[in-house]
Every structure is written in structure tokens, then in C-alpha cells.
XYZ file of C-alpha atoms in Angstrom:
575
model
C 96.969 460.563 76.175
C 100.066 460.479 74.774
C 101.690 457.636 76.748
C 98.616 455.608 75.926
C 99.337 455.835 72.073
C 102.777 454.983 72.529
C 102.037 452.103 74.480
C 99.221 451.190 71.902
C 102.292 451.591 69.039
C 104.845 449.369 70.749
C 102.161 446.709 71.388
C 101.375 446.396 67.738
C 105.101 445.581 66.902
C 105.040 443.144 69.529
C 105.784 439.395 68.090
C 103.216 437.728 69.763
C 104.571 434.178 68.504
C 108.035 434.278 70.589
C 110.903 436.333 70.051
C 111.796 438.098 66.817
C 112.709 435.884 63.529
C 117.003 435.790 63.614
C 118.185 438.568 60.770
C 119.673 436.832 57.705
C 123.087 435.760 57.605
C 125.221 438.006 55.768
C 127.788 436.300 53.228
C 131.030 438.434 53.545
C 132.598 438.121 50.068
C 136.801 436.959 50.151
C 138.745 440.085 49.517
C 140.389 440.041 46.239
C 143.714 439.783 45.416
C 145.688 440.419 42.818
C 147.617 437.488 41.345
C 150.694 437.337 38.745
C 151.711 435.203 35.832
C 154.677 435.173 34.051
C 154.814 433.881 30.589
C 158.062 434.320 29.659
C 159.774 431.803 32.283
C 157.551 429.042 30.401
C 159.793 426.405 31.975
C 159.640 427.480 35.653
C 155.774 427.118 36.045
C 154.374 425.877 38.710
C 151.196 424.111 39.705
C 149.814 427.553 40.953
C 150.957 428.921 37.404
C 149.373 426.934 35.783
C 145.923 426.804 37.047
C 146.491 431.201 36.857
C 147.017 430.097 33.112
C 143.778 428.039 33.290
C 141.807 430.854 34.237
C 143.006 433.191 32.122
C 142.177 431.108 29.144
C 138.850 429.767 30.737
C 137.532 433.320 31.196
C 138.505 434.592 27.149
C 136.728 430.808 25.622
C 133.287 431.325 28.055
C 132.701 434.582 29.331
C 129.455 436.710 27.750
C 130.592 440.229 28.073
C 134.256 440.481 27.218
C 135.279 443.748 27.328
C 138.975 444.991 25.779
C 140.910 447.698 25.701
C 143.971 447.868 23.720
C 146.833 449.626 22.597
C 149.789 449.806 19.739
C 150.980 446.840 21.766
C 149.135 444.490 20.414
C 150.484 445.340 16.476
C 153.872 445.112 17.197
C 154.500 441.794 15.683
C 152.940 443.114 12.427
C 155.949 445.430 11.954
C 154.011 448.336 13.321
C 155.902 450.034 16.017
C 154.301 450.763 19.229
C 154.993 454.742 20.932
C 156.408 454.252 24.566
C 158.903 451.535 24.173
C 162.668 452.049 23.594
C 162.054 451.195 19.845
C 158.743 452.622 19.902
C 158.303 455.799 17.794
C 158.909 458.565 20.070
C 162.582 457.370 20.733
C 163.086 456.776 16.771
C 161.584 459.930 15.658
C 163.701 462.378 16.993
C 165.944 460.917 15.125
C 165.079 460.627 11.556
C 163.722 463.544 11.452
C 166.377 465.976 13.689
C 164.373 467.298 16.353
C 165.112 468.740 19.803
C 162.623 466.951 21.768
C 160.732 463.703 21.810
C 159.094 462.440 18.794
C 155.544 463.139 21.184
C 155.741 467.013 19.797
C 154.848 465.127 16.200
C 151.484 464.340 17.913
C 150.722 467.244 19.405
C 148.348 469.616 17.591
C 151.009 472.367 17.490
C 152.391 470.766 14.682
C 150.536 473.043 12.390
C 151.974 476.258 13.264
C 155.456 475.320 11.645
C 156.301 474.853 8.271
C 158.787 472.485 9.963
C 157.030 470.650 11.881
C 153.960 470.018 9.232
C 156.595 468.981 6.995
C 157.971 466.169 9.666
C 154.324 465.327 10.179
C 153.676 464.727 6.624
C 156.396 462.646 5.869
C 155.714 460.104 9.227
C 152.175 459.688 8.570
C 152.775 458.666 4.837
C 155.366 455.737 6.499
C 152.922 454.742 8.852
C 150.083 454.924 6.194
C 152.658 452.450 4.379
C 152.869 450.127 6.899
C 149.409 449.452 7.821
C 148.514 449.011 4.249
C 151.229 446.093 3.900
C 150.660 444.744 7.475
C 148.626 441.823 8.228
C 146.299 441.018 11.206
C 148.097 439.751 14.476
C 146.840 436.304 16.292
C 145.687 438.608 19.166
C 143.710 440.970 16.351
C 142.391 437.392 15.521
C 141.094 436.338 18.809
C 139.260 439.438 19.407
C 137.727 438.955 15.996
C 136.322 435.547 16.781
C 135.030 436.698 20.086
C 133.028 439.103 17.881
C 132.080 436.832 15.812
C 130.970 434.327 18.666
C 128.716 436.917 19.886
C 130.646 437.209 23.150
C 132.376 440.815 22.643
C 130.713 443.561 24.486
C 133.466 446.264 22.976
C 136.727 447.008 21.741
C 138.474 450.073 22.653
C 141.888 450.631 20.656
C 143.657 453.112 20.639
C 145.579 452.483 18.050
C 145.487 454.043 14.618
C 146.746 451.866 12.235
C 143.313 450.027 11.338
C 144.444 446.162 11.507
C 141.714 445.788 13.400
C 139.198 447.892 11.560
C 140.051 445.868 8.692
C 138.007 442.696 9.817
C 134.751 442.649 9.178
C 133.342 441.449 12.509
C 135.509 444.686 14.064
C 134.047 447.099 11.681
C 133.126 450.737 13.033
C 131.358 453.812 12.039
C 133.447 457.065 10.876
C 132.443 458.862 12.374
C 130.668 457.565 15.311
C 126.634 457.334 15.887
C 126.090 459.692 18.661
C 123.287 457.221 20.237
C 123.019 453.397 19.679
C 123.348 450.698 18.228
C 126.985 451.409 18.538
C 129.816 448.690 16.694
C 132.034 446.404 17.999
C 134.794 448.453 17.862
C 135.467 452.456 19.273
C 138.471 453.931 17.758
C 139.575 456.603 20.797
C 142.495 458.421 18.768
C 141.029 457.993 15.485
C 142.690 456.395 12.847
C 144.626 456.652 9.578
C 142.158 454.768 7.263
C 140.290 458.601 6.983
C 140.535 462.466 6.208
C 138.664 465.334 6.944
C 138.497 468.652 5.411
C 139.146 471.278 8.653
C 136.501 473.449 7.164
C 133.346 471.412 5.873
C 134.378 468.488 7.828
C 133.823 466.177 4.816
C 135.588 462.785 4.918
C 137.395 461.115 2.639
C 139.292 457.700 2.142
C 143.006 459.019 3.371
C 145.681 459.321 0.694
C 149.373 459.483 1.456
C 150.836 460.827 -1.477
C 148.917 464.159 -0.783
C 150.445 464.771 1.691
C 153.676 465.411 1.020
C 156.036 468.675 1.998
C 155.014 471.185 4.596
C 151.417 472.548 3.183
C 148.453 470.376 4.011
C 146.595 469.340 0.708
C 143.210 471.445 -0.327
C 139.974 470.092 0.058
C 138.414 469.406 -3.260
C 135.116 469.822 -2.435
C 135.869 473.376 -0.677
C 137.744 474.247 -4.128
C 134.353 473.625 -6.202
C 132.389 475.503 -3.850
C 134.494 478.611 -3.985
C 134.927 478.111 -7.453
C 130.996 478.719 -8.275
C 130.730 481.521 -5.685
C 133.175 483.503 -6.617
C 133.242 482.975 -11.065
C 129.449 482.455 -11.495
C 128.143 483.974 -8.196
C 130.425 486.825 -8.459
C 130.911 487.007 -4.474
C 133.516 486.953 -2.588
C 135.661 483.569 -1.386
C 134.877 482.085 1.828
C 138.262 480.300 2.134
C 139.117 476.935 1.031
C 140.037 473.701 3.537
C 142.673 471.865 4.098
C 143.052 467.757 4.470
C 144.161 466.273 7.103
C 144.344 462.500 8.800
C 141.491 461.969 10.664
C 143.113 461.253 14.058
C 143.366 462.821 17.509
C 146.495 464.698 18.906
C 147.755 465.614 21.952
C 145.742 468.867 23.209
C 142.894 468.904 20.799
C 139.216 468.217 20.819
C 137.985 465.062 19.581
C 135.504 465.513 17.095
C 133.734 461.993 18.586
C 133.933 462.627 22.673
C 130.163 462.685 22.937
C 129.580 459.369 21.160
C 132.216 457.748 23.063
C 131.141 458.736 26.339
C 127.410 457.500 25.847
C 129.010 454.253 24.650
C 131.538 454.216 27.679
C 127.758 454.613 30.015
C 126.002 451.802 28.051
C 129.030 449.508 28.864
C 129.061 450.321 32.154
C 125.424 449.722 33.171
C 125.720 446.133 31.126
C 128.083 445.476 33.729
C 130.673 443.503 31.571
C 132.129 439.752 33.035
C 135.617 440.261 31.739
C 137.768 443.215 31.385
C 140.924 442.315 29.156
C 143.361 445.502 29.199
C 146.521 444.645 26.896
C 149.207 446.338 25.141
C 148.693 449.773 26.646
C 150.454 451.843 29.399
C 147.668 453.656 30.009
C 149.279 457.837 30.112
C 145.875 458.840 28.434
C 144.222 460.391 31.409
C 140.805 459.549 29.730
C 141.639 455.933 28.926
C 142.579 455.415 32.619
C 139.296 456.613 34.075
C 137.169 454.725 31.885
C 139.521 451.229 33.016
C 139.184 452.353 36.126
C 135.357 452.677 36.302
C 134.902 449.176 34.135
C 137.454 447.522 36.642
C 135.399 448.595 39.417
C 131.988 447.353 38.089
C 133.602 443.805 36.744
C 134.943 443.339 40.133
C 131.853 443.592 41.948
C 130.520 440.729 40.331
C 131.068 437.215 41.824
C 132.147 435.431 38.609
C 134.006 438.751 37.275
C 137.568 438.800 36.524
C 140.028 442.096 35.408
C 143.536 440.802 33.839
C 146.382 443.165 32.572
C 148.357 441.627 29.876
C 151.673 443.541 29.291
C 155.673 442.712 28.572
C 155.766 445.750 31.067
C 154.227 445.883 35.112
C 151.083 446.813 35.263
C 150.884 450.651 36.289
C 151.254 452.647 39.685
C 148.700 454.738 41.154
C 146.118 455.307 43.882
C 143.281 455.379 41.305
C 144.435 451.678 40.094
C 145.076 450.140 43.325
C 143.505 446.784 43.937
C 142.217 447.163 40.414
C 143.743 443.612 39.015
C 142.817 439.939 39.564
C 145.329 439.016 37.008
C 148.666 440.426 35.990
C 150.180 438.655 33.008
C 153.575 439.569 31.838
C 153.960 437.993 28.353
C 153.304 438.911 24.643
C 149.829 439.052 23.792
C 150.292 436.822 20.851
C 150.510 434.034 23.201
C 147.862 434.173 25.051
C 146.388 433.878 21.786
C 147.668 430.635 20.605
C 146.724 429.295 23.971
C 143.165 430.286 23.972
C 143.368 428.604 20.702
C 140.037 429.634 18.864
C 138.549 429.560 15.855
C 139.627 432.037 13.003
C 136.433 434.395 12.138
C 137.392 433.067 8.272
C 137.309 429.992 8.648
C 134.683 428.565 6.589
C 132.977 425.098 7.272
C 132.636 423.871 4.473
C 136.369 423.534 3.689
C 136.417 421.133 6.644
C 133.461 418.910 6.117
C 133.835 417.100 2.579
C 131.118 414.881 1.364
C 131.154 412.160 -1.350
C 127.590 411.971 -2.900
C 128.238 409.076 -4.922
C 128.844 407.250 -1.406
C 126.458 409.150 0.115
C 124.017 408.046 -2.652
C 124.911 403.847 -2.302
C 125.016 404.235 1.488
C 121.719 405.978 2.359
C 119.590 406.932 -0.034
C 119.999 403.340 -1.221
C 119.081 401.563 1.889
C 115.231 400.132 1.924
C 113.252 400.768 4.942
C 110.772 398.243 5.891
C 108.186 399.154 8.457
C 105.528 396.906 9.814
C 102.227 398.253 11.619
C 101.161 395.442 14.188
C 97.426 395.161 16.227
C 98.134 395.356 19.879
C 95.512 393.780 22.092
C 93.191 396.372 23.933
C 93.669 395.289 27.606
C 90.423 396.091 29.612
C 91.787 396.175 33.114
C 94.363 398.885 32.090
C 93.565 401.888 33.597
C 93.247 405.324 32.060
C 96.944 406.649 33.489
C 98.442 403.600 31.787
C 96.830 403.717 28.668
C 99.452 405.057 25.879
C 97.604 407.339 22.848
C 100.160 405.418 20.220
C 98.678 401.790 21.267
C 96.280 401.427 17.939
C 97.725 401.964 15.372
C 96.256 404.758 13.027
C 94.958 402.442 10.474
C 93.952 399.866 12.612
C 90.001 399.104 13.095
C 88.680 399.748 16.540
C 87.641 396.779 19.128
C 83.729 395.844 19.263
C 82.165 397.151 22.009
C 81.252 393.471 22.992
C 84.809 392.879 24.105
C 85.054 395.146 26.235
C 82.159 394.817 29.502
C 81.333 398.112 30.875
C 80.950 402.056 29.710
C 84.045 402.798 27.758
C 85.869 406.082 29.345
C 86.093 408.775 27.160
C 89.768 409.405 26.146
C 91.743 410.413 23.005
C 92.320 407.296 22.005
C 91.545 404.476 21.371
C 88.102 405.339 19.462
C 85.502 402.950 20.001
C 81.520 403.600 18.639
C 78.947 403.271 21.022
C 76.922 399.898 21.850
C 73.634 399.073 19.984
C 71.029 398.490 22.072
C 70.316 394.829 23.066
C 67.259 393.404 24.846
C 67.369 393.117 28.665
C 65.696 390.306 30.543
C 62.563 391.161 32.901
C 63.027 391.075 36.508
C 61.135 389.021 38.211
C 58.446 390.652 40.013
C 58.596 390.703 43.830
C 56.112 389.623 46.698
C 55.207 391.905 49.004
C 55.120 390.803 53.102
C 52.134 390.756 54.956
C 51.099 390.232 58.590
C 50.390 387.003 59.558
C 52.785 385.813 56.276
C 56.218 384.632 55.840
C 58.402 387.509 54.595
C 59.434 386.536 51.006
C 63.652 386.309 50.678
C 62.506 387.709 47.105
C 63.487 391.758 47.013
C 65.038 393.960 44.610
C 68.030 393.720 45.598
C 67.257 389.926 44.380
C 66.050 391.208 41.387
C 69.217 393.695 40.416
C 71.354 390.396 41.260
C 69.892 388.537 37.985
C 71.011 391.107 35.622
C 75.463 390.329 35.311
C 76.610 393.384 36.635
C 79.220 394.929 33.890
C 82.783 395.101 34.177
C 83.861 398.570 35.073
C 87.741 400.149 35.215
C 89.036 400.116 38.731
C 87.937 403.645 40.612
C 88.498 404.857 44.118
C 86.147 403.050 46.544
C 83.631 404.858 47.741
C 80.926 404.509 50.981
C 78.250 402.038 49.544
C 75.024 403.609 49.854
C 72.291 402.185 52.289
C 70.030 399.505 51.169
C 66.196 400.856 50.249
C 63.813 399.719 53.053
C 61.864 396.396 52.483
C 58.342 396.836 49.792
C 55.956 396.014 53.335
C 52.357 396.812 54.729
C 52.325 397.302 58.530
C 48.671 398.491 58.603
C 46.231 395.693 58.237
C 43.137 396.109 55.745
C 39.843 396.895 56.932
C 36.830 395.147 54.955
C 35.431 397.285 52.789
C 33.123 397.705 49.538
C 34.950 398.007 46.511
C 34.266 400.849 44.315
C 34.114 401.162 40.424
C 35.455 404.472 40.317
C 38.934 403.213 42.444
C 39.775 400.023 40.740
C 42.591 397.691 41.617
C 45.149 397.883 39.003
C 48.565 396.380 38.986
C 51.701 399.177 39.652
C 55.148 398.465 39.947
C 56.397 397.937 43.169
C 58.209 401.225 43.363
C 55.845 403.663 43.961
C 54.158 401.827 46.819
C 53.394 404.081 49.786
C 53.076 403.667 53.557
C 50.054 405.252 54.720
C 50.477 408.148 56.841
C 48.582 407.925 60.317
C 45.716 410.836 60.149
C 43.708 412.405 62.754
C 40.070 411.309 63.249
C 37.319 412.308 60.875
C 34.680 414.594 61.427
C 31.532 413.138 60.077
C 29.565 415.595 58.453
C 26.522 414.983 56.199
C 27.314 414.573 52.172
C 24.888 417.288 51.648
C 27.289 420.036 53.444
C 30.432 418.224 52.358
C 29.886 418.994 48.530
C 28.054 422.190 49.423
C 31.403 423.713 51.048
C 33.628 421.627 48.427
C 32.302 423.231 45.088
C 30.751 426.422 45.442
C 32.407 429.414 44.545
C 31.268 431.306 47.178
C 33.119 431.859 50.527
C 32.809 429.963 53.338
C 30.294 430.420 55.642
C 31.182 430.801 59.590
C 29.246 428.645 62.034
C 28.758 430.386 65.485
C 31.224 433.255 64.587
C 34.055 430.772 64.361
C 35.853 428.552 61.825
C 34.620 425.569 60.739
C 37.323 423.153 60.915
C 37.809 421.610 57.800
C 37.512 417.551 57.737
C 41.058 415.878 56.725
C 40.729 413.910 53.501
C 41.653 410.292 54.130
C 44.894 409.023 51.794
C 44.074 406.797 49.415
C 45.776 403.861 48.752
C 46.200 402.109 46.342
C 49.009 399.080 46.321
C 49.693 396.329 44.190
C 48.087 392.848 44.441
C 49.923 390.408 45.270
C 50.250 387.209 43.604
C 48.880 384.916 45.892
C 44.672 384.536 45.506
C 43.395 384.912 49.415
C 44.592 388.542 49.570
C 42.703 391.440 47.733
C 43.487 394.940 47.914
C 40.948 397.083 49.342
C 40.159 400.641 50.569
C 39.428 401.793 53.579
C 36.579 404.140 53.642
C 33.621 405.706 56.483
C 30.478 405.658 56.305
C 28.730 409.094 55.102
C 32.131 409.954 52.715
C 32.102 410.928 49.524
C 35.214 410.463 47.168
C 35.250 413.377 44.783
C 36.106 412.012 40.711
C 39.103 414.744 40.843
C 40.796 416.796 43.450
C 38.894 420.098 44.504
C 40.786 423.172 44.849
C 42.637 423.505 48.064
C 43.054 420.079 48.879
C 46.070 418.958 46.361
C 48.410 418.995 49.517
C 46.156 416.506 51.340
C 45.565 414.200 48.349
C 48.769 412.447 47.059
């Protein structure tokens, strides 16, 4: 049995039509290469260069999901210095304030266990605190805040702390950051210097430089209250009080908004961005380079998806980032900016667009508008696809129905009120043909042909129907004597009737006949068998005709009787 099944099984996934459909041709995407532009050597370009520069700007002025992750880079022209580069502060650091090492150890979290080192700490975040506060928004901080505004800014990831961008209001962000959504344009990674927080009831506070100054961290106020009632009034003993510090992330400590970020990092992800735009950065953070290596990955999957690097320095090394690039732009950021050339977020419309209303005033509101409503003629041979609902106009009368010959179509317009009724002429009334007489050329058909048939809208022709068969008498009248109770009357031709041929009558005597007709008893059985029941003959009864010599008559037997109504039993015999 079991051969048999598979048999059964492999006949059922037989194609019966022919052989099997041809699989669908599969569209090997071009592998992607990584292409580089060099801004600097402005004079050199060639055409290739240029059409690089093309897309570059193309995909920053029309892509939906721009996605950008930046770094002190991108402030450097604001007098803000950036950390890596040979002016940057970790070379500059060391120093002006005499350390050892590189200026990193100020970011690192250790710089709380020294009186020394808190001290150095101190005094560089008050300069930097200084220098944000007098330093103005870059033309790069400008383009991403018209791509905000535009609607076509997924997120921006900075790591920077000196709040230039923060500072625009279509860049705004949350301090600190809403674990679940709806998250802001902007994700500060490192924090920022625009805040404080208390290390012990984590309240935050607008940051203030002049606190902190020599090598003890300020107290928190609000700590200093609390301890203040528990330990005078409550007479318990003191919990501690906190201490201030900036609100931003150092080297080899926790950051107080990892969760947040990492849910918002997932939501970008699964949005699958268009355009990722990394500038400004070198990427050391190990963090920062996983999540631009994930978004690189997704943004390159797509067909119309680009990834560009925009950096004075080479993009970096690395079997993580390979083949991670479609674009490598060495250049300042600031120029792609004036290139892109868009919008300010400030700019205001109004300052643009001036109006004078006294002009305004003489040249259209002055102007006289003259509008005349004319009749069009109502066409009765247009058909209902070419009639147009604006051809009355709306305070125009509608048409008599006397113009137009036929049943008006109903339709939304135009409106016309139905016909009174008007007197019709008789028709004629027709001869009937006889044997032995000449067939009159007189018919209906002769009589529909007097009345003018109306004018009716062109429809689809259809089969005409069959003519009705000639008004004629093929039996001949037998002589007979006329009865009161059947009288000849005149009917209309229409419901003449040809006489049906009918089996001979049995003659039976008018006694019996009216016996078995009207009594209420049942029948009675002659010999043990039925008594067949005598067929009723049709009568008929025709029209006269016109002419004198021939009389309508009925045909009847001798010994019949013609009951005054029909008996029960016989209305399917009797028309």
C-alpha cells in the first residue's frame, strides 16, 4: 500500500498543463562601493566630483528619514574646541593645568577622588560653560535645524556637550530623557553642560559656573533643607547632604539615561532611516560605533539609501566598519552647509512678502466684475452621456414639454414637469377577413401607423418583435337561431378568439343534462362505470363586421341547453 500512496502523492503535484511555470527572475542588486570627495581641492574637481557633490546635497534637500550623528566637530567654528585634534582639548589641557598625562584623565570619573584633580575639573568646566554661553549656532547646527523643522529629521545624536544645538527650538530635548516615546529630535549621549544634578536626590538644576569653583563640589540646596528639618525640628540624625555636579557623562561611569537611549536607538532602527549623515566625530566611543554600525547596515539595505562620512580626517579603520560608506567627504562641515543651501528655521515669511494695501485696495478690490447668465438651447438629439449638469442655468425656466417629442429621461438636470394630458385621435376600426372575401389591407398595424410615433433619444437597437397574427375567421358559420340570452354586441377587435376544434357531442336528453348539472348530490354511475361527461361547446362570440350581408351567429345542436351562468366544474371548459 505504501507505493500506491506515493504514487497517488506525486500524481497530485503533477502539472497537468505542460511543464512547470519558470521560477522568477532574481534581481541581483550592484555591490556597493564606497566613493570619495574631497572638498578642500575645490579647484581640481572633476566631472565625477561633481555629480558625488550632487548627491550628497540631493540626498540632505529630499530624503524623509535623515538620520545624524555628530560630534564636537561640528562646533569648532563657534570657538568651541573639539577633544581629539592637535588643538583639541586633550592636547591643551595638560598644559594649562600641569598634568602628567592627557587632558582625557579630566573626563574620567576618577576625577573625584583628588582634591587636585576636582580642582582642575572645576576650573575647565566653568571655561567651557563660558564659551557655550557666548557662542553662537554654526551653519551646520543650522541645517540640521531646518531639517527638523521641515519634518524630515528622524534624530540627532550629538555627542557633544556644549548645547548649541539644544539651544534651537526645533532641536530641543528632554533632561532627562523619557524612558518610552514620543522621544525629541535630539539625544544628548554624553550629557551636557546646560544641567546639574545633586549625586544624592538626583534633583536637577539649571548649571551654574561660579559654584563651582576650587576643589569641593558645591552642596545641594535642597539636600541642605532636608537635613536641616530632620535633624533641628525632627531631632534625628543627618542623612548626609549632596553634592552638585554637571550633568554629563565621563569616561567609566554609568549613564544615568542608557535605557532611554537604547529604546530610542531600536525605534530608529526598525523605521529603517534613508540617510545616515555621520560628521565631526572619530568615533573611539565603543557605544557610538555600534549603534553607526547597526544604522549603516539597515540604510544600506535599502535601494534608495545612502551612508556619507563627513570629516577633515579619513574615515575610520576597522573590520566592524568595513564596506560601511557610500560616501566619504573630506571637508569642513560648514560647507556642505552653504551648499545644501536651506532655509534658516528663523526665518519668518512675512519679512519677505511685503504688501501695499492701498495698491492692493485700487487694484483688486476696486475692479467690477460683470457676469452674465445666458439660456442655452436644450438640444433633443443629445444623448444622456453628453448632456452637461451646468447647461441651464440655475435661474433659468425649464423648456415646455411640447418642445421636446418623446418621454423625457430622468436625469439631474435639466428639470422639466411632466406633460398634461392631451386628447388622442380614435383609430380607425378594422375589418375583419372572411372566406369567400377580399382580405382588407386595413390592420392594426395600419391603425398604430396614424398615431406620429414620438421622437425618442437614440438607444441600442434591439430584435424587433414579431408582428401579431392577422384579426381572421377560418371556420365558416353554420345557420343558426339567434338567441336573446347571447346577443351580438360590438367588442374590440382584440379579444377575438379562434375557436378551438372539440370532440363530438354526446346528445343526451335536457332532462338528464340539468339533472346531473345542478344537483348537489353525487353522480350517479350507469352500468358500474363512469358516465362520460359531454364537452361544453365554446362559445363565440366575435365582432360584426361592418359590411350588412354578414351576421354573427352561434353555432348550437339540437337538444342543448345553454346554462345563464357557468355550473361548477366546468369554468375550465367555458372561456
Amino acid at each position: 500500500m505504501k507505493p500506491d500512496r506515493v504514487s497517488v502523492e506525486n500524481e497530485i503535484h503533477v502539472n497537468p498543463d505542460g511543464l512547470p511555470p519558470a521560477k522568477r527572475r532574481r534581481v541581483e542588486r550592484k555591490p556597493r562601493t564606497t566613493e570619495y570627495l574631497d572638498l578642500k581641492a575645490a579647484s581640481e574637481q572633476c566631472e565625477k566630483d561633481e555629480q558625488l557633490l550632487d548627491q550628497l546635497t540631493a540626498a540632505l534637500r529630499k530624503k524623509k528619514k535623515i538620520v545624524i550623528i555628530a560630534g564636537a566637530g561640528i562646533s569648532v567654528s563657534a570657538g568651541i574646541p573639539d577633544f581629539r585634534s592637535s588643538t583639541g582639548l586633550f592636547a591643551s589641557l595638560p598644559k594649562e593645568h600641569g598634568l602628567k598625562g592627557s587632558g582625557k584623565h579630566l573626563f574620567d570619573a576618577s576625577v573625584y577622588k583628588h582634591d587636585s584633580t576636582t580642582s582642575s575639573f572645576h576650573s575647565m568646566v566653568r571655561v567651557l560653560s563660558h564659551l557655550t554661553k557666548n557662542a553662537e549656532p554654526t551653519p551646520f547646527h543650522h541645517l540640521i535645524a531646518s531639517l527638523a523643522k521641515e519634518g524630515r529629521l528622524l534624530r540627532l545624536y550629538t555627542q557633544n556637550v556644549d548645547g548649541l544645538d539644544t539651544s534651537m527650538s526645533p532641536l530641543a530635548t528632554n533632561v532627562p530623557l523619557n524612558v518610552k516615546g514620543p522621544w525629541p529630535k535630539t539625544i544628548q549621549l554624553h550629557g551636557g553642560l546646560g544641567k546639574m544634578v545633586c549625586s544624592k536626590c538626583s534633583e536637577i538644576s539649571d548649571f551654574n559656573g561660579s559654584l563651582f569653583e576650587g576643589p569641593e563640589a558645591p552642596l545641594c540646596k535642597g539636600c541642605e533643607e532636608t537635613d536641616n528639618v530632620r535633624t533641628s525640628h525632627a531631632g534625628k540624625r543627618s542623612h548626609g547632604i549632596g553634592r552638585l555636579r554637571p550633568r554629563m557623562v565621563l569616561y567609566n561611569e554609568y549613564n544615568p539615561d542608557e535605557e532611554s537611549i537604547a529604546n530610542v536607538v531600536r525605534a530608529d532602527i526598525r523605521a529603517r532611516p534613508d540617510a545616515i549623515i555621520v560628521v565631526g566625530t572619530s568615533m573611539k566611543i565603543p557605544g557610538v560605533r555600534n549603534m553607526v554600525k547597526d544604522m549603516c547596515r539597515v540604510t544600506r539595505e535599502r535601494k534608495d539609501g545612502i551612508t556619507a562620512w563627513i570629516n577633515l580626517d579619513p574615515e575610520p579603520t576597522g573590520a566592524d566598519l568595513r564596506n560601511c560608506w557610500d560616501l566619504v567627504v573630506q571637508g569642513k562641515c560648514d560647507d556642505v552647509a552653504s551648499l545644501v543651501h536651506l532655509p534658516r528655521y528663523d526665518e519668518k515669511e512675512e519679512e519677505t512678502v511685503l504688501v501695499d494695501e492701498k495698491k492692493y485696495e485700487e487694484d483688486v478690490r476696486g475692479v467690477k466684475l460683470e457676469i452674465e447668465i445666458r439660456k442655452t438651447a436644450f438640444e433633443a438629439n443629445t444623448s444622456v452621456k453628453d448632456e452637461s449638469r451646468d447647461t441651464t442655468p440655475v435661474e433659468a425656466k425649464p423648456l415646455s414639454i411640447e418642445n421636446i417629442q418623446g418621454m423625457p429621461t430622468p436625469s439631474a438636470s435639466p428639470k422639466v414637469r411632466a406633460a398634461l394630458p392631451t386628447i388622442k385621435p380614435q383609430p380607425k376600426q378594422s375589418k375583419l377577413a372572411f372566406p369567400g372575401t377580399a382580405v382588407s389591407t386595413t390592420t392594426k398595424t395600419g391603425a398604430k401607423n396614424t398615431k406620429k410615433a414620438p421622437q425618442r433619444k437614440p438607444r441600442p437597437s434591439k430584435k424587433a418583435p414579431p408582428e401579431p397574427p392577422k384579426a381572421t375567421i377560418n371556420n365558416a358559420f353554420k345557420a343558426s337561431k339567434t338567441s336573446s340570452a347571447i346577443a351580438a354586441t360590438k367588442i374590440p377587435a382584440k379579444r377575438v378568439y379562434e375557436p378551438e376544434p372539440q370532440p363530438e357531442p354526446v346528445l343526451l336528453s335536457p332532462r338528464s343534462i340539468m339533472r346531473e348539472d345542478f344537483s348537489l348530490r353525487p353522480r350517479s354511475r350507469v352500468s358500474g362505470v363512469d358516465r362520460p361527461l359531454e364537452p361544453r361547446k365554446l362559445v363565440d362570440r366575435v365582432l360584426q363586421p361592418t359590411t350588412p350581408e354578414q351576421k354573427t351567429v352561434r353555432s348550437s345542436s339540437p337538444g342543448t341547453i345553454s346554462p345563464t351562468s357557468k355550473p361548477r366544474g366546468f369554468a375550465s371548459l367555458i372561456d
